[in-house]
Structure formats: C-alpha cells, structure tokens
PDB file of C-alpha atoms in Angstrom:
ATOM      1  CA  UNK A 142     -23.464 218.689 288.155  1.00 39.00           C
ATOM      2  CA  UNK A 143     -25.045 220.467 291.292  1.00 43.00           C
ATOM      3  CA  UNK A 144     -25.040 224.229 291.089  1.00 43.00           C
ATOM      4  CA  UNK A 145     -23.124 224.579 294.166  1.00 43.00           C
ATOM      5  CA  UNK A 146     -20.194 222.900 292.543  1.00 43.00           C
ATOM      6  CA  UNK A 147     -20.315 224.972 289.451  1.00 46.00           C
ATOM      7  CA  UNK A 148     -20.456 228.169 291.283  1.00 48.00           C
ATOM      8  CA  UNK A 149     -17.268 227.207 293.599  1.00 49.00           C
ATOM      9  CA  UNK A 150     -15.326 226.056 290.597  1.00 53.00           C
ATOM     10  CA  UNK A 151     -12.535 228.491 289.906  1.00 68.00           C
ATOM     11  CA  UNK A 152     -10.500 226.786 287.331  1.00 76.00           C
ATOM     12  CA  UNK A 153     -11.112 224.240 284.400  1.00 77.00           C
ATOM     13  CA  UNK A 154      -8.294 223.585 282.399  1.00 80.00           C
ATOM     14  CA  UNK A 155      -7.525 221.105 279.236  1.00 80.00           C
ATOM     15  CA  UNK A 156      -4.360 219.476 280.176  1.00 76.00           C
ATOM     16  CA  UNK A 157      -1.677 218.535 277.554  1.00 72.00           C
ATOM     17  CA  UNK A 158      -1.100 215.175 279.178  1.00 70.00           C
ATOM     18  CA  UNK A 159      -1.206 212.368 276.591  1.00 68.00           C
ATOM     19  CA  UNK A 160      -3.995 209.875 277.203  1.00 67.00           C
ATOM     20  CA  UNK A 161      -4.604 206.439 275.912  1.00 62.00           C
ATOM     21  CA  UNK A 162      -7.614 207.412 274.047  1.00 66.00           C
ATOM     22  CA  UNK A 163      -8.473 210.387 271.710  1.00 66.00           C
ATOM     23  CA  UNK A 164      -9.826 212.470 274.577  1.00 73.00           C
ATOM     24  CA  UNK A 165      -7.915 214.728 276.840  1.00 73.00           C
ATOM     25  CA  UNK A 166      -7.816 214.982 280.762  1.00 77.00           C
ATOM     26  CA  UNK A 167      -9.498 218.198 281.964  1.00 80.00           C
ATOM     27  CA  UNK A 168      -8.318 219.459 285.375  1.00 79.00           C
ATOM     28  CA  UNK A 169     -10.991 221.038 287.339  1.00 77.00           C
ATOM     29  CA  UNK A 170      -9.958 222.956 290.543  1.00 76.00           C
ATOM     30  CA  UNK A 171     -12.731 223.501 292.911  1.00 72.00           C
ATOM     31  CA  UNK A 172     -12.940 225.863 295.819  1.00 69.00           C
ATOM     32  CA  UNK A 173     -14.409 223.941 298.848  1.00 63.00           C
ATOM     33  CA  UNK A 174     -14.844 224.624 302.609  1.00 61.00           C
ATOM     34  CA  UNK A 175     -14.506 221.164 303.569  1.00 57.00           C
ATOM     35  CA  UNK A 176     -11.089 220.247 304.968  1.00 57.00           C
ATOM     36  CA  UNK A 177      -9.508 216.984 304.392  1.00 55.00           C
ATOM     37  CA  UNK A 178      -8.590 214.937 307.399  1.00 57.00           C
ATOM     38  CA  UNK A 179      -5.519 212.644 307.672  1.00 63.00           C
ATOM     39  CA  UNK A 180      -5.093 210.001 310.380  1.00 71.00           C
ATOM     40  CA  UNK A 181      -1.568 209.313 311.751  1.00 78.00           C
ATOM     41  CA  UNK A 182      -0.380 205.935 312.132  1.00 80.00           C
ATOM     42  CA  UNK A 183       1.955 204.939 314.984  1.00 83.00           C
ATOM     43  CA  UNK A 184       4.516 202.431 315.549  1.00 83.00           C
ATOM     44  CA  UNK A 185       2.825 200.626 318.531  1.00 81.00           C
ATOM     45  CA  UNK A 186       5.057 197.424 318.402  1.00 80.00           C
ATOM     46  CA  UNK A 187       8.070 199.307 319.841  1.00 76.00           C
ATOM     47  CA  UNK A 188       6.818 199.706 323.235  1.00 80.00           C
ATOM     48  CA  UNK A 189       5.947 202.797 325.265  1.00 82.00           C
ATOM     49  CA  UNK A 190       2.471 201.467 326.075  1.00 86.00           C
ATOM     50  CA  UNK A 191       3.019 202.236 329.829  1.00 87.00           C
ATOM     51  CA  UNK A 192       3.968 205.889 329.073  1.00 87.00           C
ATOM     52  CA  UNK A 193       0.605 206.142 326.979  1.00 86.00           C
ATOM     53  CA  UNK A 194      -1.435 205.208 330.149  1.00 86.00           C
ATOM     54  CA  UNK A 195       0.253 207.131 332.430  1.00 88.00           C
ATOM     55  CA  UNK A 196      -0.293 210.333 330.430  1.00 86.00           C
ATOM     56  CA  UNK A 197      -3.718 209.548 329.756  1.00 84.00           C
ATOM     57  CA  UNK A 198      -4.330 208.596 333.273  1.00 84.00           C
ATOM     58  CA  UNK A 199      -3.647 212.169 334.525  1.00 83.00           C
ATOM     59  CA  UNK A 200      -6.628 213.588 332.785  1.00 83.00           C
ATOM     60  CA  UNK A 201      -9.136 210.526 332.713  1.00 83.00           C
ATOM     61  CA  UNK A 202     -10.676 210.952 335.985  1.00 85.00           C
ATOM     62  CA  UNK A 203     -11.548 214.607 335.327  1.00 85.00           C
ATOM     63  CA  UNK A 204     -13.119 213.831 331.730  1.00 84.00           C
ATOM     64  CA  UNK A 205     -14.824 210.925 333.349  1.00 84.00           C
ATOM     65  CA  UNK A 206     -16.731 212.963 335.862  1.00 86.00           C
ATOM     66  CA  UNK A 207     -17.352 215.604 333.119  1.00 85.00           C
ATOM     67  CA  UNK A 208     -18.923 213.041 330.919  1.00 84.00           C
ATOM     68  CA  UNK A 209     -21.274 211.998 333.959  1.00 85.00           C
ATOM     69  CA  UNK A 210     -22.172 215.358 334.604  1.00 86.00           C
ATOM     70  CA  UNK A 211     -23.218 216.258 331.165  1.00 85.00           C
ATOM     71  CA  UNK A 212     -26.731 217.264 330.892  1.00 87.00           C
ATOM     72  CA  UNK A 213     -27.363 217.820 327.156  1.00 87.00           C
ATOM     73  CA  UNK A 214     -25.927 216.688 324.012  1.00 85.00           C
ATOM     74  CA  UNK A 215     -23.805 219.747 323.689  1.00 85.00           C
ATOM     75  CA  UNK A 216     -21.731 219.229 327.074  1.00 86.00           C
ATOM     76  CA  UNK A 217     -21.598 215.639 326.099  1.00 85.00           C
ATOM     77  CA  UNK A 218     -19.957 216.381 322.612  1.00 86.00           C
ATOM     78  CA  UNK A 219     -17.501 218.874 324.017  1.00 87.00           C
ATOM     79  CA  UNK A 220     -16.598 216.259 326.785  1.00 86.00           C
ATOM     80  CA  UNK A 221     -15.960 213.682 323.776  1.00 86.00           C
ATOM     81  CA  UNK A 222     -13.882 216.050 321.931  1.00 88.00           C
ATOM     82  CA  UNK A 223     -11.584 216.583 324.673  1.00 88.00           C
ATOM     83  CA  UNK A 224     -11.384 213.102 325.297  1.00 87.00           C
ATOM     84  CA  UNK A 225     -10.246 212.642 321.678  1.00 87.00           C
ATOM     85  CA  UNK A 226      -7.824 215.377 321.891  1.00 88.00           C
ATOM     86  CA  UNK A 227      -6.397 214.063 325.116  1.00 89.00           C
ATOM     87  CA  UNK A 228      -6.014 210.601 323.276  1.00 88.00           C
ATOM     88  CA  UNK A 229      -4.305 212.159 320.425  1.00 88.00           C
ATOM     89  CA  UNK A 230      -1.741 214.090 322.350  1.00 89.00           C
ATOM     90  CA  UNK A 231      -0.766 211.113 324.486  1.00 89.00           C
ATOM     91  CA  UNK A 232      -0.257 208.859 321.250  1.00 87.00           C
ATOM     92  CA  UNK A 233       1.891 211.790 320.054  1.00 89.00           C
ATOM     93  CA  UNK A 234       3.993 211.957 323.173  1.00 88.00           C
ATOM     94  CA  UNK A 235       4.428 208.277 323.330  1.00 88.00           C
ATOM     95  CA  UNK A 236       4.625 206.296 320.212  1.00 87.00           C
ATOM     96  CA  UNK A 237       6.624 207.295 317.051  1.00 85.00           C
ATOM     97  CA  UNK A 238       4.607 208.085 313.815  1.00 83.00           C
ATOM     98  CA  UNK A 239       4.956 205.771 310.841  1.00 80.00           C
ATOM     99  CA  UNK A 240       6.041 207.346 307.408  1.00 77.00           C
ATOM    100  CA  UNK A 241       3.869 206.767 304.633  1.00 70.00           C
ATOM    101  CA  UNK A 242       5.388 207.138 301.351  1.00 68.00           C
ATOM    102  CA  UNK A 243       3.415 208.144 298.630  1.00 65.00           C
ATOM    103  CA  UNK A 244       4.241 206.418 294.954  1.00 63.00           C
ATOM    104  CA  UNK A 245       3.806 209.374 292.419  1.00 67.00           C
ATOM    105  CA  UNK A 246       4.494 207.175 289.655  1.00 73.00           C
ATOM    106  CA  UNK A 247       3.934 203.542 288.804  1.00 77.00           C
ATOM    107  CA  UNK A 248       6.582 200.885 288.990  1.00 79.00           C
ATOM    108  CA  UNK A 249       6.531 200.249 285.406  1.00 84.00           C
ATOM    109  CA  UNK A 250       6.976 204.010 284.308  1.00 86.00           C
ATOM    110  CA  UNK A 251      10.450 204.266 282.857  1.00 87.00           C
ATOM    111  CA  UNK A 252      12.648 207.154 281.610  1.00 89.00           C
ATOM    112  CA  UNK A 253      12.159 206.096 277.879  1.00 91.00           C
ATOM    113  CA  UNK A 254       8.461 206.315 278.453  1.00 91.00           C
ATOM    114  CA  UNK A 255       8.988 209.826 279.899  1.00 90.00           C
ATOM    115  CA  UNK A 256      11.042 210.898 276.721  1.00 92.00           C
ATOM    116  CA  UNK A 257       8.522 209.398 274.401  1.00 92.00           C
ATOM    117  CA  UNK A 258       5.769 211.204 275.982  1.00 91.00           C
ATOM    118  CA  UNK A 259       7.512 214.238 275.726  1.00 91.00           C
ATOM    119  CA  UNK A 260       8.351 213.703 272.072  1.00 92.00           C
ATOM    120  CA  UNK A 261       4.539 213.017 271.292  1.00 92.00           C
ATOM    121  CA  UNK A 262       3.478 216.231 273.015  1.00 91.00           C
ATOM    122  CA  UNK A 263       6.208 217.992 270.785  1.00 91.00           C
ATOM    123  CA  UNK A 264       4.673 216.485 267.687  1.00 92.00           C
ATOM    124  CA  UNK A 265       1.200 217.459 268.717  1.00 90.00           C
ATOM    125  CA  UNK A 266       2.144 221.012 269.381  1.00 90.00           C
ATOM    126  CA  UNK A 267       3.952 221.295 265.902  1.00 91.00           C
ATOM    127  CA  UNK A 268       0.551 219.849 264.184  1.00 90.00           C
ATOM    128  CA  UNK A 269      -1.422 222.500 266.005  1.00 89.00           C
ATOM    129  CA  UNK A 270       0.649 225.287 265.134  1.00 90.00           C
ATOM    130  CA  UNK A 271       1.528 224.335 261.496  1.00 89.00           C
ATOM    131  CA  UNK A 272       0.072 226.136 258.542  1.00 90.00           C
ATOM    132  CA  UNK A 273      -3.088 224.842 256.874  1.00 88.00           C
ATOM    133  CA  UNK A 274      -1.241 222.915 254.038  1.00 90.00           C
ATOM    134  CA  UNK A 275       1.129 221.010 256.319  1.00 90.00           C
ATOM    135  CA  UNK A 276      -1.305 220.386 259.318  1.00 90.00           C
ATOM    136  CA  UNK A 277      -2.844 217.282 257.928  1.00 91.00           C
ATOM    137  CA  UNK A 278       0.470 215.510 257.355  1.00 92.00           C
ATOM    138  CA  UNK A 279       1.937 216.594 260.804  1.00 92.00           C
ATOM    139  CA  UNK A 280      -1.207 215.318 262.486  1.00 91.00           C
ATOM    140  CA  UNK A 281      -0.532 211.925 260.454  1.00 93.00           C
ATOM    141  CA  UNK A 282       2.904 211.865 262.101  1.00 93.00           C
ATOM    142  CA  UNK A 283       1.584 212.652 265.487  1.00 92.00           C
ATOM    143  CA  UNK A 284      -1.136 210.004 265.374  1.00 92.00           C
ATOM    144  CA  UNK A 285       1.273 207.122 264.299  1.00 93.00           C
ATOM    145  CA  UNK A 286       3.921 208.072 266.915  1.00 93.00           C
ATOM    146  CA  UNK A 287       0.902 208.438 269.583  1.00 92.00           C
ATOM    147  CA  UNK A 288      -0.086 204.825 268.516  1.00 92.00           C
ATOM    148  CA  UNK A 289       3.665 203.729 269.095  1.00 93.00           C
ATOM    149  CA  UNK A 290       3.539 205.435 272.474  1.00 93.00           C
ATOM    150  CA  UNK A 291       0.382 203.588 273.512  1.00 91.00           C
ATOM    151  CA  UNK A 292       1.751 200.303 272.329  1.00 92.00           C
ATOM    152  CA  UNK A 293       4.979 200.938 274.392  1.00 92.00           C
ATOM    153  CA  UNK A 294       3.045 201.777 277.583  1.00 91.00           C
ATOM    154  CA  UNK A 295       0.998 198.602 277.322  1.00 91.00           C
ATOM    155  CA  UNK A 296       4.264 196.617 276.473  1.00 91.00           C
ATOM    156  CA  UNK A 297       5.784 198.245 279.770  1.00 91.00           C
ATOM    157  CA  UNK A 298       2.671 197.251 281.785  1.00 88.00           C
ATOM    158  CA  UNK A 299       2.525 193.639 280.597  1.00 88.00           C
ATOM    159  CA  UNK A 300       6.434 193.052 281.315  1.00 89.00           C
ATOM    160  CA  UNK A 301       6.191 194.638 284.537  1.00 87.00           C
ATOM    161  CA  UNK A 302       3.226 192.285 285.626  1.00 83.00           C
ATOM    162  CA  UNK A 303       5.043 189.278 284.374  1.00 84.00           C
ATOM    163  CA  UNK A 304       7.892 190.209 286.397  1.00 85.00           C
ATOM    164  CA  UNK A 305       5.743 190.708 289.544  1.00 81.00           C
ATOM    165  CA  UNK A 306       4.170 187.384 289.170  1.00 78.00           C
ATOM    166  CA  UNK A 307       7.219 185.608 288.474  1.00 81.00           C
ATOM    167  CA  UNK A 308       8.754 186.617 291.793  1.00 80.00           C
ATOM    168  CA  UNK A 309       5.920 185.078 293.636  1.00 74.00           C
ATOM    169  CA  UNK A 310       7.409 182.869 296.628  1.00 75.00           C
ATOM    170  CA  UNK A 311       4.202 182.167 298.353  1.00 72.00           C
ATOM    171  CA  UNK A 312       0.840 180.988 296.904  1.00 66.00           C
ATOM    172  CA  UNK A 313      -1.586 183.244 298.907  1.00 67.00           C
ATOM    173  CA  UNK A 314       1.072 186.094 298.807  1.00 72.00           C
ATOM    174  CA  UNK A 315       0.786 189.708 297.244  1.00 73.00           C
ATOM    175  CA  UNK A 316       0.705 188.327 293.640  1.00 71.00           C
ATOM    176  CA  UNK A 317      -2.520 186.272 294.628  1.00 68.00           C
ATOM    177  CA  UNK A 318      -4.279 189.385 296.394  1.00 70.00           C
ATOM    178  CA  UNK A 319      -3.370 191.596 293.349  1.00 68.00           C
ATOM    179  CA  UNK A 320      -5.114 189.334 291.050  1.00 66.00           C
ATOM    180  CA  UNK A 321      -8.133 188.077 292.817  1.00 64.00           C
ATOM    181  CA  UNK A 322      -8.503 190.715 295.890  1.00 62.00           C
ATOM    182  CA  UNK A 323     -11.395 189.476 298.115  1.00 59.00           C
ATOM    183  CA  UNK A 324     -13.517 187.780 294.938  1.00 58.00           C
ATOM    184  CA  UNK A 325     -11.918 184.454 295.411  1.00 57.00           C
ATOM    185  CA  UNK A 326     -10.250 182.991 298.472  1.00 57.00           C
ATOM    186  CA  UNK A 327      -7.596 180.378 298.320  1.00 56.00           C
ATOM    187  CA  UNK A 328      -9.530 177.596 299.858  1.00 53.00           C
ATOM    188  CA  UNK A 329     -12.101 178.019 296.645  1.00 55.00           C
ATOM    189  CA  UNK A 330      -9.491 177.580 293.957  1.00 56.00           C
ATOM    190  CA  UNK A 331     -10.268 174.056 293.291  1.00 53.00           C
ATOM    191  CA  UNK A 332     -13.856 174.522 292.928  1.00 52.00           C
ATOM    192  CA  UNK A 333     -13.515 176.932 290.216  1.00 54.00           C
ATOM    193  CA  UNK A 334     -12.205 174.131 288.177  1.00 53.00           C
ATOM    194  CA  UNK A 335     -15.614 172.702 288.445  1.00 56.00           C
ATOM    195  CA  UNK A 336     -17.405 176.081 288.155  1.00 51.00           C
ATOM    196  CA  UNK A 337     -19.002 175.716 291.815  1.00 56.00           C
ATOM    197  CA  UNK A 338     -16.800 178.060 293.922  1.00 51.00           C
ATOM    198  CA  UNK A 339     -18.644 177.093 297.535  1.00 58.00           C
ATOM    199  CA  UNK A 340     -18.133 174.760 300.444  1.00 60.00           C
ATOM    200  CA  UNK A 341     -16.048 174.519 303.575  1.00 61.00           C
ATOM    201  CA  UNK A 342     -12.488 174.140 304.034  1.00 57.00           C
ATOM    202  CA  UNK A 343     -12.661 170.339 304.639  1.00 63.00           C
ATOM    203  CA  UNK A 344     -14.569 169.816 301.474  1.00 66.00           C
ATOM    204  CA  UNK A 345     -11.989 172.045 299.530  1.00 59.00           C
ATOM    205  CA  UNK A 346      -9.054 169.879 301.208  1.00 61.00           C
ATOM    206  CA  UNK A 347     -10.970 166.656 300.278  1.00 66.00           C
ATOM    207  CA  UNK A 348     -11.286 167.983 296.689  1.00 65.00           C
ATOM    208  CA  UNK A 349      -7.709 168.726 296.456  1.00 61.00           C
ATOM    209  CA  UNK A 350      -6.884 165.030 297.796  1.00 63.00           C
ATOM    210  CA  UNK A 351      -9.297 163.669 295.192  1.00 68.00           C
ATOM    211  CA  UNK A 352      -7.825 165.403 292.134  1.00 64.00           C
ATOM    212  CA  UNK A 353      -4.156 164.792 293.408  1.00 59.00           C
ATOM    213  CA  UNK A 354      -5.022 161.084 293.669  1.00 59.00           C
ATOM    214  CA  UNK A 355      -7.114 160.754 290.847  1.00 56.00           C
ATOM    215  CA  UNK A 356      -4.227 162.009 288.636  1.00 47.00           C
ATOM    216  CA  UNK A 357      -1.784 159.901 290.397  1.00 46.00           C
ATOM    217  CA  UNK A 358      -4.187 156.656 289.741  1.00 49.00           C
ATOM    218  CA  UNK A 359      -4.250 157.741 286.130  1.00 46.00           C
ATOM    219  CA  UNK A 360      -0.520 158.092 285.711  1.00 47.00           C
ATOM    220  CA  UNK A 361      -0.005 154.731 287.331  1.00 51.00           C
ATOM    221  CA  UNK A 362      -2.603 152.986 285.156  1.00 51.00           C
ATOM    222  CA  UNK A 363      -0.959 154.553 282.309  1.00 46.00           C
ATOM    223  CA  UNK A 364       2.544 153.265 283.282  1.00 46.00           C
ATOM    224  CA  UNK A 365       1.035 149.866 284.083  1.00 52.00           C
ATOM    225  CA  UNK A 366      -0.512 149.419 280.570  1.00 53.00           C
ATOM    226  CA  UNK A 367       2.564 150.707 278.924  1.00 49.00           C
ATOM    227  CA  UNK A 368       4.490 147.985 280.808  1.00 51.00           C
TER     228      UNK A 368
END
C-alpha cells in the first residue's frame, strides 16, 4: 500500500459482520481530497427538446465567439467549462431527472436470514466472553451454527437463482444476460455444442436448421423401422 494512503487513513476497524469464510471484514476509512462525481440521468423521451434548444441558443453565440477568440489553453478551458455548465443548466431546466433506486440488499436476502445472522453473532460474542473453561465448548456451538448459516445462505441463493431462471419469457432476455454477459452471443450457442463458437449469423442459422432437420430425420427413420 502506498505511503500516501497509509498517512490519510483515519480509521481501521474489524467488523462483526459474519462472512462465508473464517476471516472477518475490515473496514478502512480513508480521508481523500478527491470528490466523487455523479452524473444525472434525464427523461428525454418525454419531449421538451425544443425548450432545451431555446435555452441553449440564448448563450451559444456568445460562447462560440469566446471559443474562437481563445489564445491559449487556459482561455479555451474556461470557455469549455462555461459551455458544459450551460448545457447542464439547460438540461436541468428542460428535462426531468430519472430516479435511480439503490438496492442495498440482494433479492434473496430474507428476514429469516437476518435473524439467523444475529443469532450467530450472539453466539460468537458469548464464546469470546466466556470463561476459559467454557470457551472451547461455546466455540464449537458457534462453529456449528455458523456452518448452518452458510448453508442457509447458499440454499437461498440457489433457490432465488432457480426462480429467476424459471420466469424467463424470452431466450435472449435478462436471464441469458445474467448467465453469459458478453462472453457468448445468442448466435454462437449452436457452435458451443461442437466446441467452435465462431462463424457468421447465416452459418449459425444453417447450423440450427441442420441440427433440427437431422433430429427430425432420425425420428422419422426410427418410426419407419418401428412400423
């Protein structure tokens, strides 16, 4: 870790949060002079584009002359900053801002898991504060309950993922994107069967037709031999 980060660190604390391993989470608070920048998202489909152009057009000619008259990088930067500020103000006055909901907890997290987590925390505190004679026995109880808690979390994740996949209504929908992301395209799925995910869309379509027709031929041949 660089010395600058170490000098700017103001707090380092071991959390009581239960993890899925034998380690604990360490929260480090760092004092930094770098400010986070958030970009607003606007609802541009609702119209008000003409209003945006009118607000921007009142000052655009003045800024255009200012940019043309810039003699050095400093004047050009100031004109650019002024232009950006004008565009942001025009968007704020013309369009509505999209509300971005932050999901603090995963979808599979339930009230039972929260209760189970608190119970495991309580058992760990009891084991830490127990006398020397009872400490080992209490730690065994804590480890058994922690193993159940981990198993409970894995079951909740798997059940939620199974439920998420079972509600798929489109072959290229959000379920496919969650599973493959950008690693495999829908047109390359037939090639994965032969281990060669390459080729054009036309070749992929032809491969699908060949597989379907081949399976139908096998089925018809099987019926003919059976009769």
